Amino acid sequence: MNYNGNVSELSVASDVERKEGDRVKNRMSYRHLAFQIDLTQVSTQEANAPSPPGFDHELEIEISAAEVRHQGKMVLAGDQRNQY
C-alpha cells in the first residue's frame, strides 16, 4: 500500500511510555461476507494518576485472502458470478 503523506511527520510506535500504566482492551468483532471488522476501545490509566483513564479507539478491517483469490480467478475466467 502506498503512503502519499510526509513520512517525517509520522511518530514511531513505542511501548516504552506504556509500561508504567495499565492498558485494558475492550474488543468487538464482526464478520460479514469476506470481511472481518474489529472495533477496539483501549483505556490507559497511568500509574499513580488521579485523573480518569484516557481512551483510544482502533478500527481494523480484514478481508479474506481466500475470497480475494477466488474472486480473482472468476474475473480471469470471465465468470459472471464475480462480485467485484
mmCIF file of N, CA and C in Angstrom, residues 30-62:
data_model
loop_
_atom_site.group_PDB
_atom_site.id
_atom_site.type_symbol
_atom_site.label_atom_id
_atom_site.label_comp_id
_atom_site.label_asym_id
_atom_site.label_seq_id
_atom_site.Cartn_x
_atom_site.Cartn_y
_atom_site.Cartn_z
ATOM 1 N N TYR A 30 -16.850 -8.294 14.269
ATOM 2 C CA TYR A 30 -17.984 -8.614 13.410
ATOM 3 C C TYR A 30 -17.455 -9.267 12.146
ATOM 4 N N ARG A 31 -18.248 -10.164 11.577
ATOM 5 C CA ARG A 31 -17.881 -10.794 10.311
ATOM 6 C C ARG A 31 -19.063 -10.620 9.354
ATOM 7 N N HIS A 32 -18.749 -10.184 8.124
ATOM 8 C CA HIS A 32 -19.768 -10.015 7.094
ATOM 9 C C HIS A 32 -19.151 -10.405 5.756
ATOM 10 N N LEU A 33 -19.723 -11.407 5.129
ATOM 11 C CA LEU A 33 -19.218 -11.926 3.865
ATOM 12 C C LEU A 33 -17.724 -12.230 3.980
ATOM 13 N N ALA A 34 -16.879 -11.565 3.204
ATOM 14 C CA ALA A 34 -15.443 -11.858 3.226
ATOM 15 C C ALA A 34 -14.687 -10.936 4.172
ATOM 16 N N PHE A 35 -15.402 -10.134 4.963
ATOM 17 C CA PHE A 35 -14.763 -9.129 5.806
ATOM 18 C C PHE A 35 -14.886 -9.459 7.286
ATOM 19 N N GLN A 36 -13.867 -9.101 8.038
ATOM 20 C CA GLN A 36 -13.930 -9.136 9.498
ATOM 21 C C GLN A 36 -13.577 -7.738 9.989
ATOM 22 N N ILE A 37 -14.423 -7.183 10.829
ATOM 23 C CA ILE A 37 -14.240 -5.839 11.359
ATOM 24 C C ILE A 37 -14.048 -5.942 12.860
ATOM 25 N N ASP A 38 -12.931 -5.418 13.354
ATOM 26 C CA ASP A 38 -12.646 -5.404 14.789
ATOM 27 C C ASP A 38 -12.673 -3.962 15.275
ATOM 28 N N LEU A 39 -13.486 -3.699 16.289
ATOM 29 C CA LEU A 39 -13.533 -2.393 16.938
ATOM 30 C C LEU A 39 -12.974 -2.566 18.338
ATOM 31 N N THR A 40 -11.989 -1.764 18.695
ATOM 32 C CA THR A 40 -11.333 -1.897 19.992
ATOM 33 C C THR A 40 -11.276 -0.543 20.678
ATOM 34 N N GLN A 41 -11.685 -0.522 21.944
ATOM 35 C CA GLN A 41 -11.511 0.662 22.783
ATOM 36 C C GLN A 41 -10.428 0.318 23.799
ATOM 37 N N VAL A 42 -9.362 1.109 23.823
ATOM 38 C CA VAL A 42 -8.248 0.875 24.730
ATOM 39 C C VAL A 42 -8.248 1.987 25.763
ATOM 40 N N SER A 43 -8.393 1.603 27.033
ATOM 41 C CA SER A 43 -8.302 2.607 28.100
ATOM 42 C C SER A 43 -6.934 2.482 28.745
ATOM 43 N N THR A 44 -6.320 3.636 28.990
ATOM 44 C CA THR A 44 -4.982 3.686 29.569
ATOM 45 C C THR A 44 -5.042 4.464 30.863
ATOM 46 N N GLN A 45 -4.607 3.845 31.933
ATOM 47 C CA GLN A 45 -4.537 4.509 33.232
ATOM 48 C C GLN A 45 -3.079 4.572 33.627
ATOM 49 N N GLU A 46 -2.555 5.773 33.747
ATOM 50 C CA GLU A 46 -1.165 5.941 34.159
ATOM 51 C C GLU A 46 -1.010 5.559 35.620
ATOM 52 N N ALA A 47 0.128 4.987 35.947
ATOM 53 C CA ALA A 47 0.406 4.576 37.327
ATOM 54 C C ALA A 47 0.380 5.796 38.245
ATOM 55 N N ASN A 48 -0.299 5.656 39.382
ATOM 56 C CA ASN A 48 -0.394 6.710 40.401
ATOM 57 C C ASN A 48 -1.017 8.004 39.876
ATOM 58 N N ALA A 49 -1.864 7.915 38.867
ATOM 59 C CA ALA A 49 -2.501 9.115 38.320
ATOM 60 C C ALA A 49 -3.926 9.215 38.844
ATOM 61 N N PRO A 50 -4.294 10.353 39.424
ATOM 62 C CA PRO A 50 -5.653 10.513 39.937
ATOM 63 C C PRO A 50 -6.672 10.790 38.836
ATOM 64 N N SER A 51 -6.206 11.148 37.648
ATOM 65 C CA SER A 51 -7.130 11.501 36.569
ATOM 66 C C SER A 51 -7.799 10.255 36.002
ATOM 67 N N PRO A 52 -8.959 10.438 35.366
ATOM 68 C CA PRO A 52 -9.632 9.288 34.743
ATOM 69 C C PRO A 52 -8.799 8.756 33.581
ATOM 70 N N PRO A 53 -9.041 7.506 33.191
ATOM 71 C CA PRO A 53 -8.243 6.912 32.112
ATOM 72 C C PRO A 53 -8.496 7.614 30.781
ATOM 73 N N GLY A 54 -7.498 7.560 29.907
ATOM 74 C CA GLY A 54 -7.656 8.059 28.546
ATOM 75 C C GLY A 54 -8.116 6.923 27.649
ATOM 76 N N PHE A 55 -8.781 7.265 26.565
ATOM 77 C CA PHE A 55 -9.304 6.244 25.657
ATOM 78 C C PHE A 55 -8.767 6.452 24.249
ATOM 79 N N ASP A 56 -8.405 5.357 23.611
ATOM 80 C CA ASP A 56 -8.071 5.331 22.191
ATOM 81 C C ASP A 56 -9.028 4.356 21.535
ATOM 82 N N HIS A 57 -9.350 4.604 20.278
ATOM 83 C CA HIS A 57 -10.239 3.717 19.538
ATOM 84 C C HIS A 57 -9.509 3.224 18.300
ATOM 85 N N GLU A 58 -9.609 1.930 18.055
ATOM 86 C CA GLU A 58 -8.924 1.313 16.923
ATOM 87 C C GLU A 58 -9.945 0.587 16.056
ATOM 88 N N LEU A 59 -9.785 0.703 14.754
ATOM 89 C CA LEU A 59 -10.627 0.015 13.789
ATOM 90 C C LEU A 59 -9.715 -0.808 12.894
ATOM 91 N N GLU A 60 -10.021 -2.082 12.765
ATOM 92 C CA GLU A 60 -9.232 -2.969 11.908
ATOM 93 C C GLU A 60 -10.191 -3.692 10.979
ATOM 94 N N ILE A 61 -9.919 -3.618 9.684
ATOM 95 C CA ILE A 61 -10.755 -4.290 8.692
ATOM 96 C C ILE A 61 -9.877 -5.272 7.935
ATOM 97 N N GLU A 62 -10.287 -6.525 7.938
ATOM 98 C CA GLU A 62 -9.545 -7.578 7.242
ATOM 99 C C GLU A 62 -10.440 -8.181 6.171
#
